[in-house]
Short mmCIF file of C-alpha atoms and ligand atoms in Angstrom, two decimals:
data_model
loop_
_atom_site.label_atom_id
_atom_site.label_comp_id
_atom_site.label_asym_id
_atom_site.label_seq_id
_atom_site.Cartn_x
_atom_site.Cartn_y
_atom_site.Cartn_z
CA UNK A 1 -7.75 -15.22 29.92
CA UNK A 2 -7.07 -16.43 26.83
CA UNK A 3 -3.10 -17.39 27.21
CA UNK A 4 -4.61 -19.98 29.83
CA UNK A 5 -7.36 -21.09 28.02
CA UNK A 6 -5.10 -21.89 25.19
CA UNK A 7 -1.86 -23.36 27.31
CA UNK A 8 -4.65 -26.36 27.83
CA UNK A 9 -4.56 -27.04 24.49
CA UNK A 10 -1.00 -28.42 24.22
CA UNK A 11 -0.02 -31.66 25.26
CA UNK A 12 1.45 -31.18 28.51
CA UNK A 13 1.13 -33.81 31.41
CA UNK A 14 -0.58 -32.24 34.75
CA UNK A 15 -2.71 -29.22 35.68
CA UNK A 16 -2.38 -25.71 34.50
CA UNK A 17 -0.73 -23.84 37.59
CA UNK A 18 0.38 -19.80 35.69
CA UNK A 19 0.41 -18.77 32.36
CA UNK A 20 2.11 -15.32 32.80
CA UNK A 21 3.32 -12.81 30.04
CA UNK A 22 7.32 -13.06 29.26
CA UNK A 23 9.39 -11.39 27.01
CA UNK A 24 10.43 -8.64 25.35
CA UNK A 25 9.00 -9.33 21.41
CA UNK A 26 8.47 -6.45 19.11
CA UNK A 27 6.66 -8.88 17.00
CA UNK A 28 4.34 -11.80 18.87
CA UNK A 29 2.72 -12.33 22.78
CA UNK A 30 5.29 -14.48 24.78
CA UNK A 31 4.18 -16.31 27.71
CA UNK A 32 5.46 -18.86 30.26
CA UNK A 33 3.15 -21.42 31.18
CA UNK A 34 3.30 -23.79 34.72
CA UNK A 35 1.83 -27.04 34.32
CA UNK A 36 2.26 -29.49 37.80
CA UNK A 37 0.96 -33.18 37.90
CA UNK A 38 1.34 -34.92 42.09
CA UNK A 39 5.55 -35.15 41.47
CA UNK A 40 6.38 -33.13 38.95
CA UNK A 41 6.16 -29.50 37.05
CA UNK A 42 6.23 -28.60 33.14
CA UNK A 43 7.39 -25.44 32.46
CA UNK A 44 7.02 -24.76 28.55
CA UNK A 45 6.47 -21.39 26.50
CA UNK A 46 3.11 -20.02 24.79
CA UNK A 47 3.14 -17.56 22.11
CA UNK A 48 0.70 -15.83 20.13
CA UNK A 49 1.88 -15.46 15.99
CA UNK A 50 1.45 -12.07 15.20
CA UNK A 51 -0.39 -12.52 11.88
CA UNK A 52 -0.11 -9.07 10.70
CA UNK A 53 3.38 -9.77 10.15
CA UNK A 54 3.27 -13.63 9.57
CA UNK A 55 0.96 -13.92 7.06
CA UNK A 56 1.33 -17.71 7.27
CA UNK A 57 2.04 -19.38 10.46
CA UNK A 58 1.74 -22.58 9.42
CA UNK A 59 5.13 -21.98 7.05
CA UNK A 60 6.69 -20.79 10.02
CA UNK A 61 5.82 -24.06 12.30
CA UNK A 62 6.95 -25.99 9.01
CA UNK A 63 10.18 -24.37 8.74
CA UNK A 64 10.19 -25.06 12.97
CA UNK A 65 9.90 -28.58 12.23
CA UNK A 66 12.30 -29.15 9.70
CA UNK A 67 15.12 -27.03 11.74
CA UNK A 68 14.80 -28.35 14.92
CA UNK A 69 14.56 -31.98 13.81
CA UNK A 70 18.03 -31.39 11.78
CA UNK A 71 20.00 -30.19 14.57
CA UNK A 72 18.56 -32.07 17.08
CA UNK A 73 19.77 -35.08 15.39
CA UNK A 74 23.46 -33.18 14.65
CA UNK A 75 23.57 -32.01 18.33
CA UNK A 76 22.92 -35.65 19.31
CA UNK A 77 25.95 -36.80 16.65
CA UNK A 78 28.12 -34.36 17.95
CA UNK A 79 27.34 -34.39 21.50
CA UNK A 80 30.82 -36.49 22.80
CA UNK A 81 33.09 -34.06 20.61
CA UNK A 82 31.63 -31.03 21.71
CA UNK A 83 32.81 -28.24 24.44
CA UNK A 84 29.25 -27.88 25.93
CA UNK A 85 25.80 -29.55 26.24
CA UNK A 86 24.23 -27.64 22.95
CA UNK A 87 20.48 -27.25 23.26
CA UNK A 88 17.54 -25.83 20.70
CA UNK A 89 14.17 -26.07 22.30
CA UNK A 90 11.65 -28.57 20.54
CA UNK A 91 7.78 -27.73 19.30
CA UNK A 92 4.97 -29.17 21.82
CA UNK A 93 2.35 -30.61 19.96
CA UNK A 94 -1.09 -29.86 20.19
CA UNK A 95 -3.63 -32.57 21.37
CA UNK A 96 -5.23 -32.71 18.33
CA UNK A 97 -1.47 -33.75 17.00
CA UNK A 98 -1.18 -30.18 15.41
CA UNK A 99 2.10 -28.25 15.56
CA UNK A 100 -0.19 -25.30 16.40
CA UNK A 101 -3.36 -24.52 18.28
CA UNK A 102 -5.49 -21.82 16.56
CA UNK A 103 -8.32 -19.92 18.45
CA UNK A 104 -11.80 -18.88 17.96
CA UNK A 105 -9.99 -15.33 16.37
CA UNK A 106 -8.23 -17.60 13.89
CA UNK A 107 -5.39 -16.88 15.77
CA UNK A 108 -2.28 -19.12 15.88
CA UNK A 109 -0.91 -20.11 18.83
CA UNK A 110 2.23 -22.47 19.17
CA UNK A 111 4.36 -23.88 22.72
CA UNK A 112 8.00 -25.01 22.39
CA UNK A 113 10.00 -26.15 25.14
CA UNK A 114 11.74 -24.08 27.61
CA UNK A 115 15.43 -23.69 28.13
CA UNK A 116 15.80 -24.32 31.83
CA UNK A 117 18.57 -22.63 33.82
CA UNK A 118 19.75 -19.91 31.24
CA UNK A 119 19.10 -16.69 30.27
CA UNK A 120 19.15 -13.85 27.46
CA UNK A 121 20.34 -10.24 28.04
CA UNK A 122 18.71 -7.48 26.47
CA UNK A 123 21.90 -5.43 26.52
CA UNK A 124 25.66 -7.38 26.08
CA UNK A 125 27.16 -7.65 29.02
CA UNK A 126 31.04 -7.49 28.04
CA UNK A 127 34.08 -8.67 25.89
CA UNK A 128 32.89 -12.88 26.74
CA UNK A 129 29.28 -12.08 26.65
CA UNK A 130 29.80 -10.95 23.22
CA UNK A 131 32.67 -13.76 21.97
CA UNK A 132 29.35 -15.99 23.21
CA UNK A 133 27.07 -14.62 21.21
CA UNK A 134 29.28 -14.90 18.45
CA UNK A 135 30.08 -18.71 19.18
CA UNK A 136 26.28 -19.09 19.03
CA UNK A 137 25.83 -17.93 15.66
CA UNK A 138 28.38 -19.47 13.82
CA UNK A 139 27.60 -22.83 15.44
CA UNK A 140 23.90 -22.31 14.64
CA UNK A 141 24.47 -21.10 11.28
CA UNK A 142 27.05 -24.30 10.16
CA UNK A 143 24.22 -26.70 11.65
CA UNK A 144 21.84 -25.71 9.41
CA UNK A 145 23.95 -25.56 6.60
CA UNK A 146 23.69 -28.25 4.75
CA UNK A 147 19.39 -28.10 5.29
CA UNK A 148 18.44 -27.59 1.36
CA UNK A 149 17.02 -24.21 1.30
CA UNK A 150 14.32 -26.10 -0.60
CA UNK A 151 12.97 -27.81 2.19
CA UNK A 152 11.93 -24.55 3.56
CA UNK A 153 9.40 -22.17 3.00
CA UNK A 154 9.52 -18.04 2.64
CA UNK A 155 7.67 -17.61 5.91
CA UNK A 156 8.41 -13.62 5.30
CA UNK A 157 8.28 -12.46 1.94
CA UNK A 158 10.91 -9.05 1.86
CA UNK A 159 12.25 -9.65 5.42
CA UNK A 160 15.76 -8.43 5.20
CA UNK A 161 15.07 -7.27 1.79
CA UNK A 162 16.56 -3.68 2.39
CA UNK A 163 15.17 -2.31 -0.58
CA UNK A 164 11.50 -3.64 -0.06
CA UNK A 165 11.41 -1.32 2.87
CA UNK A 166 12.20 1.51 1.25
CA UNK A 167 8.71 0.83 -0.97
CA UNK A 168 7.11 0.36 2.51
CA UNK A 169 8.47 4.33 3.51
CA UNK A 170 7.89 5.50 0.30
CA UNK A 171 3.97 4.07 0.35
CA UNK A 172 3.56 5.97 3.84
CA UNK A 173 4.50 9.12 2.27
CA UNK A 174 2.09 8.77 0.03
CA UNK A 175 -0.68 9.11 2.49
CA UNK A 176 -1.69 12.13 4.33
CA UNK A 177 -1.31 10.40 7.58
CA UNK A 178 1.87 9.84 6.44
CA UNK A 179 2.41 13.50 5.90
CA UNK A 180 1.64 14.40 8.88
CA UNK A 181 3.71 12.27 11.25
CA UNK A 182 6.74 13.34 9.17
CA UNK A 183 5.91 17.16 9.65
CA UNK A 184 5.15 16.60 13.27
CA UNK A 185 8.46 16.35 14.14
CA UNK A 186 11.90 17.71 12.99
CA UNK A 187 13.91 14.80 14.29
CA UNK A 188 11.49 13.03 11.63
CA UNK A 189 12.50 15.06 9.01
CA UNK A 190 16.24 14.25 9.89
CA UNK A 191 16.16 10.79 9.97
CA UNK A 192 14.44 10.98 6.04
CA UNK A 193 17.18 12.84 5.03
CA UNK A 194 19.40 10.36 6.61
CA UNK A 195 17.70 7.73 4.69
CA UNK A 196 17.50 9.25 1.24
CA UNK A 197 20.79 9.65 1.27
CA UNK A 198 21.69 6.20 1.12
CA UNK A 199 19.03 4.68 -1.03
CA UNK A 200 21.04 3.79 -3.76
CA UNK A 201 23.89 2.18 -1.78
CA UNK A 202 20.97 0.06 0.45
CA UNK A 203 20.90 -2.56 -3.13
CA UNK A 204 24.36 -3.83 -2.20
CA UNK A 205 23.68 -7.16 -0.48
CA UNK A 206 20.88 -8.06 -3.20
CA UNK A 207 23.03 -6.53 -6.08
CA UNK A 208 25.78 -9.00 -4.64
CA UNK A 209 23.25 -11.90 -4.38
CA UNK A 210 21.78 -11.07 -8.37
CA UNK A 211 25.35 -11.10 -9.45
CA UNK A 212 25.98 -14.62 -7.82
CA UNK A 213 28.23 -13.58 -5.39
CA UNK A 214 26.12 -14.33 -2.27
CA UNK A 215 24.36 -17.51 -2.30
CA UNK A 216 21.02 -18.47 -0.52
CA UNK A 217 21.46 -20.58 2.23
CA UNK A 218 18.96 -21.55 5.67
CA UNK A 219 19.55 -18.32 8.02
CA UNK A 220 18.13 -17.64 11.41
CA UNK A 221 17.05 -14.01 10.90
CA UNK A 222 17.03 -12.25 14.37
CA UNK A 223 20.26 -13.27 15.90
CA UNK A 224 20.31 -10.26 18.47
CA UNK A 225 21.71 -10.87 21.96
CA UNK A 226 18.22 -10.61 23.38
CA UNK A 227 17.87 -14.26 21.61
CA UNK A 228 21.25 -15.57 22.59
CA UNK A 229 20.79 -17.98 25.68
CA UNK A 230 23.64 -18.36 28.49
CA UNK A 231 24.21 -21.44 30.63
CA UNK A 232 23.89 -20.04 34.16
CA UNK A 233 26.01 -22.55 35.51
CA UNK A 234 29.01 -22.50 32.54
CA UNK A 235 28.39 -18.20 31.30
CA UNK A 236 28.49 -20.04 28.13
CA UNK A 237 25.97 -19.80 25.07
CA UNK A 238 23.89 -22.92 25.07
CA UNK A 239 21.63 -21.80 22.21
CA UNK A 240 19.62 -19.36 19.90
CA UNK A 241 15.66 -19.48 20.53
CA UNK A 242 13.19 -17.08 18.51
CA UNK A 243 13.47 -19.40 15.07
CA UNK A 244 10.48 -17.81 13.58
CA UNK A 245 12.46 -16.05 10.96
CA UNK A 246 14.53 -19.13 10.18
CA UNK A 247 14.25 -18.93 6.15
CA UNK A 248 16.09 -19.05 3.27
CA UNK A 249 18.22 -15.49 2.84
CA UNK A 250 21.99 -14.50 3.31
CA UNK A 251 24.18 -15.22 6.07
CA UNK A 252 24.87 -11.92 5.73
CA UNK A 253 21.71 -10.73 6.95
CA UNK A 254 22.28 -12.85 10.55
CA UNK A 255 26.28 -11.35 10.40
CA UNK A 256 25.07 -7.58 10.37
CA UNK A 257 22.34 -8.38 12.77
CA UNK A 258 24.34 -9.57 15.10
CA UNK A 259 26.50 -6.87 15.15
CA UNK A 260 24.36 -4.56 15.37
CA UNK A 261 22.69 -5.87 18.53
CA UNK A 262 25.68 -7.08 20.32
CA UNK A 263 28.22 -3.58 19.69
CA UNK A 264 25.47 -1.54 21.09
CA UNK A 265 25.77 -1.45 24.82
CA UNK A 266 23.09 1.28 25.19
CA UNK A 267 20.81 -1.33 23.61
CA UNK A 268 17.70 -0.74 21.18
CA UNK A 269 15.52 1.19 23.86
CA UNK A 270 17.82 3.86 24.94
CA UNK A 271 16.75 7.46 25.87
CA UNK A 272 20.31 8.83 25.93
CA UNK A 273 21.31 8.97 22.30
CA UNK A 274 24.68 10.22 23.06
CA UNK A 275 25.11 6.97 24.62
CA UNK A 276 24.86 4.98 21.33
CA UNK A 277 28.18 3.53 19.63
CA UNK A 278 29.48 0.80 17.90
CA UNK A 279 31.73 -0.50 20.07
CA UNK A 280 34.99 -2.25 18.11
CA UNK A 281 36.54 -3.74 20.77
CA UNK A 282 32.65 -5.95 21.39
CA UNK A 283 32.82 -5.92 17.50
CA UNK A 284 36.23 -7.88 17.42
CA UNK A 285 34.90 -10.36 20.18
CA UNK A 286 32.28 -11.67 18.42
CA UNK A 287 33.71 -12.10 15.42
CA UNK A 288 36.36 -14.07 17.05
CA UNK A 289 33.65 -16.26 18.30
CA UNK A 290 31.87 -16.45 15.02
CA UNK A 291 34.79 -17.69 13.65
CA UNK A 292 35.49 -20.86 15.11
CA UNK A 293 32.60 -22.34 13.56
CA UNK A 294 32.08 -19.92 10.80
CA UNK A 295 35.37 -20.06 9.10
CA UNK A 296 34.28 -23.56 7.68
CA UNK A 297 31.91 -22.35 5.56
CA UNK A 298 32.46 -18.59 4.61
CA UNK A 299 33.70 -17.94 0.67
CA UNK A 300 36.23 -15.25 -0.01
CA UNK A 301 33.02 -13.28 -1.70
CA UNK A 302 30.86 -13.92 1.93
CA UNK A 303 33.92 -11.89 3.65
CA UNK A 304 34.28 -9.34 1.51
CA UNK A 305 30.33 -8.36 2.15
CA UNK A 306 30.81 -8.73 5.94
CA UNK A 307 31.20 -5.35 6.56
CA UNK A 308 28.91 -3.76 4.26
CA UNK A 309 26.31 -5.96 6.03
CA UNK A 310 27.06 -4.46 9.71
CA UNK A 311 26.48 -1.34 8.03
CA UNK A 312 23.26 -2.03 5.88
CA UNK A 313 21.25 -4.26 8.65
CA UNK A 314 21.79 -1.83 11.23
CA UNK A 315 20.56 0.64 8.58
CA UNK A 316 17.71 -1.65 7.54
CA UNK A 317 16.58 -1.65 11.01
CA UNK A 318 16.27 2.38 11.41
CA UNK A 319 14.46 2.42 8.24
CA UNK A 320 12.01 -0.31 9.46
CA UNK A 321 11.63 1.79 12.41
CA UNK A 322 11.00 5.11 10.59
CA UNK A 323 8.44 3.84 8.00
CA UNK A 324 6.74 2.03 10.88
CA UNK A 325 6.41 5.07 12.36
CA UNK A 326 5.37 7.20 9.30
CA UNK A 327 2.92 4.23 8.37
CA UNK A 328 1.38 4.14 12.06
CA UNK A 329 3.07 1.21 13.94
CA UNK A 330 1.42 -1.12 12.09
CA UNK A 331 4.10 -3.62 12.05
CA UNK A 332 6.20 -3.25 15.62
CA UNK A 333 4.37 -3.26 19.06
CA UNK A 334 4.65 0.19 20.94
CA UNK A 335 4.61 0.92 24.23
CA UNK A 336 4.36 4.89 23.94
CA UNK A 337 3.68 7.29 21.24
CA UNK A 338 6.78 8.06 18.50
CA UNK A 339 8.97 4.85 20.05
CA UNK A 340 9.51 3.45 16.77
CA UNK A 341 10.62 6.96 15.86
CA UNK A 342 12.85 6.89 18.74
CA UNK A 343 14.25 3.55 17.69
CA UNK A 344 15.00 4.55 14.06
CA UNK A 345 17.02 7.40 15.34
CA UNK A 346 19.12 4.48 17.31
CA UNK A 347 19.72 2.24 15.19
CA UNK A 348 20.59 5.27 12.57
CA UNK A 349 22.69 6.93 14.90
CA UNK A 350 24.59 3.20 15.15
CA UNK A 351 24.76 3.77 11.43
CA UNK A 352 26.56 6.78 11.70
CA UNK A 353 28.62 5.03 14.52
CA UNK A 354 29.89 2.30 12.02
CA UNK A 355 30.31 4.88 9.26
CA UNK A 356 33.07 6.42 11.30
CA UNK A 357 34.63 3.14 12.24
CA UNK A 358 35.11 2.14 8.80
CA UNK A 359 38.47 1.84 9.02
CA UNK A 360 38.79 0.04 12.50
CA UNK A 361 35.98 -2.54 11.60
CA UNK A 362 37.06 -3.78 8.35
CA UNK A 363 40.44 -4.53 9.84
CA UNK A 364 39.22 -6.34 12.28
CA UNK A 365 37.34 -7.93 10.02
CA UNK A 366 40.75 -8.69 7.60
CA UNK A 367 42.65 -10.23 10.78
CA UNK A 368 39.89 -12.48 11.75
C1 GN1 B 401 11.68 -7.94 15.84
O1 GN1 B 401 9.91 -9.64 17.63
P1 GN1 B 401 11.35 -9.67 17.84
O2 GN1 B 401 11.72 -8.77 18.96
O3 GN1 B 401 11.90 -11.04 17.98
C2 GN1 B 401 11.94 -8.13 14.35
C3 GN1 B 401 13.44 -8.19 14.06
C4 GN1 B 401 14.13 -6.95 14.63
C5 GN1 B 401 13.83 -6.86 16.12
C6 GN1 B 401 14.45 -5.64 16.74
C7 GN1 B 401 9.89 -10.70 12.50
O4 GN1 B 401 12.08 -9.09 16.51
O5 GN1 B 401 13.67 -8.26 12.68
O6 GN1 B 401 15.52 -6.99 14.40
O7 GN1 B 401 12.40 -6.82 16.33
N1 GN1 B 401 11.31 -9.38 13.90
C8 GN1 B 401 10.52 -9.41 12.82
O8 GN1 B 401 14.38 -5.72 18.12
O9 GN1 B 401 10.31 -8.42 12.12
MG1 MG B 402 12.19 -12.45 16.43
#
């Protein structure tokens, strides 16, 4: 298997004992790998960088190295002022002294240590659950703060970019392929509509940034609750894993994102689409978490786009969905055929959901 026969290739004291397949990734192959010398056991995580959508994994084990090293050092300055025992896992070199191992595919494989006795939810569990999550990102996001965006490299060129995936749909169209998936089914043909009819409005956040309004600044990317991690012993957040989308973009982007995964109790994968809201009362919880670390940094421009980004990420994400569908699922794994047509209509029925909650959210959003 190749999982094993890579695992070997990190330096990692003792025998290989499992390498087994973990996670839930739309993107890359997770796996946790056992290694056990006469006393003692490593337990450390594998993955696989899905190329197709990284184009350059060396940028992203770059941008890995400058991140971790920055907070690492903060967490340790911090440590005897803080509420908790913060954690962000570390990269495992390679024995050649590599951050990465590549194999005889030219694929790119990379270990980082394991954060023992927590876990990540794929769904939010309640009010605290989601005031954790919220904690997490604001505390991530004003650690990395003051890393000049400079210092790190555009590991995804367009990610959050709403716009840029609206030339991905439009491309699809073009084809007959394309064509064909759309005509195949109505609920297809919905969810364009749905789409078209925001195109104009889905510049807002990069209108905002060419105006000067929103500033650059180091993000994490994909801070949904599925990458939150929970102390088992405390039920506190102990840290964010899944940095391969930590970058240079808007806070903005990780705000919405958030939201959008933690105010959807049905989660991503749900069946039952009546099942799908934005929950306000989850929506005020994390924001009062985000807060407490969040409030340091955020400009009276950041808060006036807070909403607007709920709204467009959770958009964005239907859209990547839908033209992933339209284009083939070429970009998201699949685990049966029309899922990433399933997931657009989701995440655009969540759209909907935060349409109607205009109102409620943005007050929230004023009292915070
Ligand atoms: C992808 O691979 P994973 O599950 O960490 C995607 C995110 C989406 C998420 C939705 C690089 O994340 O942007 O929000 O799926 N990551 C990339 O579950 O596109
Ligand atoms: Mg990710």
């Amino acid at each position: 298997m190749k999982a094993a026969l890579m695992a070997k290739k990190f330096d990692v004291a003792g025998r290989l004992v499992t390498v087994e397949s973990t996670g839930s990734g739309n993107v890359n192959d997770t796996y946790t790998a056992i290694f056990r010398t006469t006393f003692s056991e490593e337990r450390f995580i594998l993955q696989r960088i899905n190329k197709r959508v990284f184009p350059r994994p060396d940028f992203i084990m770059e941008n890995l190295r400058v991140i971790t090293g920055h907070v690492h050092k903060q967490l340790e300055d911090e440590a005897d002022r803080a509420d908790r025992i913060w954690q962000l896992p570390r990269i495992i070199r390679a024995k050649g002294g590599l951050d990465y191992a590549v194999d005889g595919d030219e694929e790119y494989w990379r270990a980082i240590s394991l954060i023992a006795s927590a876990h990540s939810y794929e769904h939010v569990q309640g009010l605290e659950h989601a005031c954790e999550a919220g904690i997490v990102l604001g505390q991530f996001q004003r650690l990395i703060s003051d890393v000049p965006t400079a210092d790190l490299h555009d590991s995804l060129p367009g990610f959050h970019i709403t716009p840029s995936y609206f030339q991905k749909l439009d491309d699809a169209l073009k084809t007959a392929e394309g064509q064909a998936r759309l005509n195949s089914v109505s609920e297809a043909q919905y969810c364009l509509k749905f789409i078209e009819q925001r195109r104009e409005w889905s510049h807002i956040l990069e209108n905002a940034k060419e105006k000067g309004e929103l500033q650059m600044r180091p993000i994490h990317g994909d801070p949904k609750i599925a990458n939150i991690m929970i102390d088992d012993a405390t039920g506190k957040g102990t840290c964010i894993v899944d940095l391969d989308t930590v970058k240079p973009g808007l806070i903005h982007y990780d705000f919405g994102d958030c939201l959008r995964s933690c105010c959807n109790p049905a989660g991503e994968e749900t069946k039952d689409l009546s099942s799908v809201v934005f929950d306000t009362d989850l929506c005020a919880s994390i924001i009062r978490g985000y807060m407490i670390h969040a409030r340091d940094f955020l400009t009276p421009a950041d808060k006036a786009y807070l909403y607007d980004s709920i709204r467009l990420i959770t958009f964005e994400l239907g859209l990547r969905f839908f033209a992933d569908f339209i284009a083939g699922d070429v970009y998201f794994k699949t685990r049966y055929e029309g899922q990433n047509l399933h997931r657009a209509r989701v995440q655009l029925k969540l759209t909907e959901s935060i349409e109607t909650r205009e109102n409620l959210i943005r007050k929230v959003l004023e009292n915070a």
